[in-house]
Amino acid sequence: MSSHPRETVPRPSLTERRKAETEREIARHAAGLFSEHGAAGVTAEDIARAAGVSLRTFYRYFRTKEEAVAPLLTGGVRQWLADLAAAPAELSVTQALEHAVRAALTPDGPYADIRTEALESTRGLLRAVPGDPALHSVWLRVHAETEEALVPVLTGLAREGTDPLELRLAAAAANAAMRIAMEAWAATEAEPDDPERGPAALAVRCLRELTAGVRTPRAQPLPGAGGL
């Protein structure tokens, strides 16, 4: 772990967890419908009906039908950031990014089926993105927010006094690597766990290309300190 103090993240309340679960359920059905029919062929009413909620409930959570897919995309982002923050202390910042990319995009372990389903849903959704400007806007907005969220995480990993410009460059490069890799993989039929053509492999390749000139030294762990 770095010399920066670890923040304690409060556990979400029951109401917040239920709200998040409802959002994810709506997002899952929205992505499925967009994948099957295209964004233009789906209405908010269709999504609400598929998710088993009223149209009024749908609009309580989302302003537009396209925004309904955001929770599917941001869920993967949160996992990636958590994996990055917990990267082993002996890794450099760029190695920590690669470690987190592999952890977030490789569907293995006890949650392999869930991650595979999420990746396949994202692939179907991304295939619908080019034909719908509003859906494309949601995809780009999620990545803009991801880049901003990456900066404080990288700041916590990097050596104190690291040039803020380098941290922003690292965040931009890592974010672009993930976005390009997912878009490239979505255009193929490769399985999510394909070791050469899957999303993790493509993301690592993009990450290495885009971070080759980034200089963000890792903070030295405190004596006797373990991982996060």
Short mmCIF file of C-alpha atoms in Angstrom, two decimals, residues 30-225:
data_model
loop_
_atom_site.label_atom_id
_atom_site.label_comp_id
_atom_site.label_asym_id
_atom_site.label_seq_id
_atom_site.Cartn_x
_atom_site.Cartn_y
_atom_site.Cartn_z
CA ALA A 30 -32.39 -1.99 -21.65
CA ALA A 31 -29.08 -3.32 -22.96
CA GLY A 32 -30.73 -6.55 -24.10
CA LEU A 33 -33.48 -4.72 -25.98
CA PHE A 34 -31.07 -2.25 -27.57
CA SER A 35 -28.85 -5.13 -28.66
CA GLU A 36 -31.75 -7.00 -30.22
CA HIS A 37 -33.75 -4.19 -31.79
CA GLY A 38 -31.41 -1.17 -31.92
CA ALA A 39 -31.98 1.92 -29.85
CA ALA A 40 -34.43 3.41 -32.35
CA GLY A 41 -36.64 0.34 -32.12
CA VAL A 42 -37.01 0.45 -28.33
CA THR A 43 -39.11 2.75 -26.15
CA ALA A 44 -38.93 3.52 -22.46
CA GLU A 45 -42.22 1.66 -22.12
CA ASP A 46 -40.61 -1.45 -23.64
CA ILE A 47 -37.77 -1.30 -21.13
CA ALA A 48 -40.06 -0.74 -18.16
CA ARG A 49 -42.27 -3.64 -19.21
CA ALA A 50 -39.30 -5.99 -19.65
CA ALA A 51 -37.87 -4.98 -16.27
CA GLY A 52 -41.23 -5.42 -14.53
CA VAL A 53 -41.54 -1.82 -13.36
CA SER A 54 -43.99 0.96 -14.14
CA LEU A 55 -43.11 3.69 -16.60
CA ARG A 56 -43.34 6.15 -13.71
CA THR A 57 -40.73 4.11 -11.81
CA PHE A 58 -38.51 4.02 -14.88
CA TYR A 59 -38.51 7.81 -15.13
CA ARG A 60 -37.85 8.09 -11.43
CA TYR A 61 -34.46 6.49 -12.11
CA PHE A 62 -33.65 7.66 -15.65
CA ARG A 63 -34.44 10.76 -17.70
CA THR A 64 -34.15 8.99 -21.08
CA LYS A 65 -34.20 5.45 -22.39
CA GLU A 66 -30.53 5.70 -23.39
CA GLU A 67 -29.41 6.68 -19.89
CA ALA A 68 -30.89 3.42 -18.60
CA VAL A 69 -27.78 1.52 -19.70
CA ALA A 70 -25.37 3.64 -17.63
CA PRO A 71 -25.45 1.37 -14.53
CA LEU A 72 -24.32 -1.59 -16.64
CA LEU A 73 -21.28 0.39 -17.77
CA THR A 74 -20.43 2.07 -14.47
CA GLY A 75 -20.62 -1.23 -12.58
CA GLY A 76 -17.59 -2.47 -14.49
CA VAL A 77 -15.82 0.83 -13.90
CA ARG A 78 -16.26 0.58 -10.13
CA GLN A 79 -14.80 -2.92 -10.18
CA TRP A 80 -11.82 -1.75 -12.21
CA LEU A 81 -11.10 1.16 -9.85
CA ALA A 82 -11.40 -1.11 -6.82
CA ASP A 83 -8.99 -3.62 -8.36
CA LEU A 84 -6.57 -0.81 -9.17
CA ALA A 85 -6.64 0.64 -5.66
CA ALA A 86 -5.96 -2.84 -4.25
CA ALA A 87 -3.05 -3.66 -6.60
CA PRO A 88 -0.03 -5.26 -4.86
CA ALA A 89 2.42 -2.69 -3.50
CA GLU A 90 5.40 -4.14 -5.38
CA LEU A 91 3.89 -3.24 -8.77
CA SER A 92 4.68 -0.01 -10.56
CA VAL A 93 1.76 2.26 -11.46
CA THR A 94 1.66 0.98 -15.04
CA GLN A 95 1.91 -2.61 -13.81
CA ALA A 96 -0.89 -1.91 -11.33
CA LEU A 97 -3.05 -0.64 -14.20
CA GLU A 98 -2.38 -3.80 -16.18
CA HIS A 99 -3.11 -5.95 -13.12
CA ALA A 100 -6.44 -4.17 -12.62
CA VAL A 101 -7.37 -4.45 -16.29
CA ARG A 102 -6.83 -8.21 -16.24
CA ALA A 103 -8.77 -8.58 -12.99
CA ALA A 104 -11.72 -6.54 -14.23
CA LEU A 105 -12.02 -8.03 -17.73
CA THR A 106 -11.09 -11.68 -17.18
CA PRO A 107 -14.19 -13.70 -16.28
CA ASP A 108 -12.80 -16.27 -13.85
CA GLY A 109 -13.20 -17.20 -10.21
CA PRO A 110 -16.49 -17.59 -8.32
CA TYR A 111 -18.16 -14.74 -10.27
CA ALA A 112 -17.07 -15.86 -13.72
CA ASP A 113 -20.62 -16.41 -14.99
CA ILE A 114 -21.75 -12.99 -13.80
CA ARG A 115 -18.77 -11.25 -15.39
CA THR A 116 -19.22 -13.17 -18.64
CA GLU A 117 -22.87 -12.14 -18.79
CA ALA A 118 -21.97 -8.50 -18.09
CA LEU A 119 -19.29 -8.50 -20.79
CA GLU A 120 -21.64 -10.06 -23.34
CA SER A 121 -24.33 -7.51 -22.46
CA THR A 122 -21.82 -4.72 -22.92
CA ARG A 123 -20.74 -6.17 -26.28
CA GLY A 124 -24.32 -6.25 -27.54
CA LEU A 125 -24.86 -2.72 -26.31
CA LEU A 126 -21.70 -1.40 -27.96
CA ARG A 127 -22.83 -2.82 -31.27
CA ALA A 128 -25.92 -0.61 -31.02
CA VAL A 129 -23.96 2.52 -30.01
CA PRO A 130 -22.74 3.66 -33.49
CA GLY A 131 -26.30 3.92 -34.79
CA ASP A 132 -27.63 6.12 -31.99
CA PRO A 133 -26.09 9.50 -31.06
CA ALA A 134 -27.81 9.58 -27.65
CA LEU A 135 -26.54 6.12 -26.74
CA HIS A 136 -23.08 7.06 -27.96
CA SER A 137 -23.24 10.16 -25.76
CA VAL A 138 -23.92 7.99 -22.69
CA TRP A 139 -20.94 5.76 -23.54
CA LEU A 140 -18.63 8.76 -23.89
CA ARG A 141 -19.97 10.40 -20.73
CA VAL A 142 -19.28 7.27 -18.69
CA HIS A 143 -15.70 7.29 -19.93
CA ALA A 144 -15.26 11.00 -19.24
CA GLU A 145 -16.38 10.36 -15.66
CA THR A 146 -14.09 7.33 -15.47
CA GLU A 147 -11.07 9.40 -16.45
CA GLU A 148 -11.85 11.89 -13.68
CA ALA A 149 -12.30 9.08 -11.15
CA LEU A 150 -8.98 7.52 -12.15
CA VAL A 151 -6.94 10.58 -11.19
CA PRO A 152 -7.40 10.34 -7.38
CA VAL A 153 -6.88 6.56 -7.47
CA LEU A 154 -3.61 6.97 -9.35
CA THR A 155 -2.63 9.79 -7.02
CA GLY A 156 -3.00 7.36 -4.12
CA LEU A 157 -0.71 4.86 -5.84
CA ALA A 158 1.95 7.23 -7.10
CA ARG A 159 4.88 8.65 -5.18
CA GLU A 160 4.10 11.86 -3.34
CA GLY A 161 5.05 14.88 -5.42
CA THR A 162 4.44 13.15 -8.78
CA ASP A 163 3.70 15.72 -11.48
CA PRO A 164 -0.11 16.13 -11.67
CA LEU A 165 0.18 16.33 -15.45
CA GLU A 166 1.71 12.84 -15.52
CA LEU A 167 -1.16 11.54 -13.40
CA ARG A 168 -3.73 13.04 -15.75
CA LEU A 169 -1.88 11.60 -18.75
CA ALA A 170 -1.85 8.18 -17.11
CA ALA A 171 -5.57 8.42 -16.38
CA ALA A 172 -6.35 9.51 -19.94
CA ALA A 173 -4.20 6.75 -21.44
CA ALA A 174 -5.69 4.03 -19.23
CA ASN A 175 -9.23 5.19 -19.88
CA ALA A 176 -8.68 5.34 -23.63
CA ALA A 177 -7.11 1.88 -23.57
CA MET A 178 -10.19 0.39 -21.91
CA ARG A 179 -12.62 2.19 -24.21
CA ILE A 180 -10.81 1.26 -27.42
CA ALA A 181 -10.30 -2.33 -26.31
CA MET A 182 -13.97 -2.83 -25.47
CA GLU A 183 -15.09 -1.27 -28.74
CA ALA A 184 -12.65 -3.42 -30.71
CA TRP A 185 -13.65 -6.61 -28.90
CA ALA A 186 -17.37 -5.85 -29.33
CA ALA A 187 -16.87 -5.89 -33.10
CA THR A 188 -15.58 -9.49 -32.96
CA GLU A 189 -16.99 -12.87 -32.00
CA ALA A 190 -14.13 -13.68 -29.60
CA GLU A 191 -15.13 -15.24 -26.29
CA PRO A 192 -14.75 -13.07 -23.17
CA ASP A 193 -12.08 -15.41 -21.81
CA ASP A 194 -10.09 -15.73 -25.05
CA PRO A 195 -6.45 -15.29 -23.91
CA GLU A 196 -5.42 -13.58 -27.16
CA ARG A 197 -8.51 -11.84 -28.54
CA GLY A 198 -10.64 -11.34 -25.44
CA PRO A 199 -11.27 -7.92 -23.84
CA ALA A 200 -8.53 -8.34 -21.21
CA ALA A 201 -5.89 -9.19 -23.81
CA LEU A 202 -6.89 -6.27 -26.04
CA ALA A 203 -7.00 -3.85 -23.10
CA VAL A 204 -3.52 -4.86 -21.92
CA ARG A 205 -2.18 -4.41 -25.45
CA CYS A 206 -3.76 -0.94 -25.73
CA LEU A 207 -2.59 -0.03 -22.25
CA ARG A 208 1.03 -0.92 -22.99
CA GLU A 209 0.97 1.10 -26.22
CA LEU A 210 -0.63 4.18 -24.68
CA THR A 211 1.28 4.28 -21.37
CA ALA A 212 4.73 3.63 -22.83
CA GLY A 213 5.87 7.19 -22.13
CA VAL A 214 4.03 7.76 -18.86
CA ARG A 215 6.24 8.46 -15.82
CA THR A 216 4.35 7.87 -12.57
CA PRO A 217 6.63 6.28 -9.94
CA ARG A 218 4.89 4.14 -7.35
CA ALA A 219 4.83 5.23 -3.72
CA GLN A 220 7.01 3.16 -1.42
CA PRO A 221 5.00 1.00 1.01
CA LEU A 222 5.18 1.83 4.68
CA PRO A 223 7.45 -0.48 6.69
CA GLY A 224 5.53 -3.61 7.58
CA ALA A 225 2.48 -2.55 5.57
#
